[in-house]
């Protein structure tokens, strides 16, 4: 990283900032993504910048849903592409779920830049919205999808989602798996599974969990899904934040 020594106590956090800024400079991340990242940093700080038990359980459930899915899709926005491109490409290879670019802040240039960025990190085909296929019940740019991707997906993994599309997808009967450091967000509350953790830690944990669950039969995945309670993991994460407030 440019001029911050590795011994700096906030080195990791500052390194991530540089990655997001590089994403904006490369035309991959929206300038709004910097603000979203700052909000994420604040929650991560309150959570102790560690992956709690609530995140481990949600990672396990996410892996089980992805493995059980018939038509899973990994939805990628400008922040996720900047922070975890290698991990997203590896997750796609491990699960067979295609990568689909889907962004909130409209820009066809940025969609193309995200696809190029993912391909530079080893992705094969990257799906893009075709400008025709659209999800019902959602007004933002995120309604435009790929006809063979999110439009017909049964399970969608979408880190750093916005609440509107998450709610719309749930109304359409889809399973939504998200990563969001804010356990109080509309997305966190509407999703099927919410990993309350930083994507930078959640993605490596998810890859490892996929590897482990691939050695188990589908009946094992089913049991994990049935035992999972999203409200319970959100409450645990919220309690952690509130106890940090009182400390
Ligand atoms: O590329 P685009 O146009 O799709 O835009 C992407 C952003 C993220 C800018 C857009 O989706 C947006 O505005 O999102 P929100 O509504 O600000 O929500 C972002 C959520 O992600 C917030 O709840 C943040 O706390 C959370 N968040 C931010 N950084 C991280 C994070 N969660 C996990 N890991 C992070 N690194």
XYZ file of C-alpha atoms and ligand atoms in Angstrom, residues 28 30 32-33 36-37 39-41 43 77-79 83 102-105 110 114 142 160-162 179-182 185 197-200, ligand 1:
69
model
C -15.514 -0.457 -11.414
C -19.376 3.902 -7.949
C -21.354 6.117 -3.770
C -19.532 2.897 -3.004
C -21.309 2.536 1.591
C -17.840 1.253 2.473
C -20.813 2.742 6.711
C -19.616 -0.845 6.573
C -16.368 0.124 8.352
C -20.360 -1.515 11.760
C -21.833 -4.916 -7.799
C -19.046 -2.342 -7.847
C -17.968 -2.781 -4.225
C -12.926 -6.052 -2.757
C -26.049 -6.087 -11.379
C -25.586 -2.549 -10.105
C -27.752 0.008 -8.357
C -26.221 3.216 -9.771
C -19.301 0.513 -15.238
C -16.891 -4.863 -13.769
C -31.254 -3.363 -10.445
C -23.917 -5.647 -0.296
C -27.471 -5.688 -1.604
C -29.920 -2.799 -1.491
C -23.396 -10.319 3.167
C -24.099 -7.103 5.062
C -22.260 -5.670 8.058
C -25.417 -3.870 9.168
C -30.631 -2.974 7.257
C -19.525 -9.864 8.341
C -17.077 -8.055 6.104
C -17.068 -9.555 2.582
C -13.305 -9.668 2.862
O -22.150 -0.777 -7.603
P -23.549 -0.335 -7.248
O -24.065 0.772 -8.134
O -24.518 -1.495 -7.214
O -23.518 0.260 -5.767
C -23.116 -0.542 -4.683
C -23.487 0.135 -3.354
C -22.879 -0.702 -2.236
C -22.902 1.541 -3.334
C -25.028 0.184 -3.260
O -25.552 -1.114 -3.337
C -25.469 0.865 -2.015
O -25.708 2.069 -1.964
O -25.591 0.070 -0.967
P -26.131 0.552 0.473
O -27.632 0.645 0.422
O -25.355 1.717 0.955
O -25.806 -0.697 1.351
C -24.542 -1.172 1.501
C -24.563 -2.066 2.752
O -23.384 -2.820 2.700
C -24.550 -1.262 4.063
O -25.455 -1.854 4.977
C -23.116 -1.428 4.570
O -23.053 -1.496 5.988
C -22.718 -2.759 3.954
N -21.281 -2.874 3.685
C -20.419 -1.916 3.257
N -19.189 -2.413 3.095
C -19.250 -3.729 3.427
C -20.593 -4.032 3.798
N -20.968 -5.257 4.161
C -20.026 -6.229 4.142
N -18.737 -6.008 3.804
C -18.310 -4.787 3.440
N -17.027 -4.598 3.107
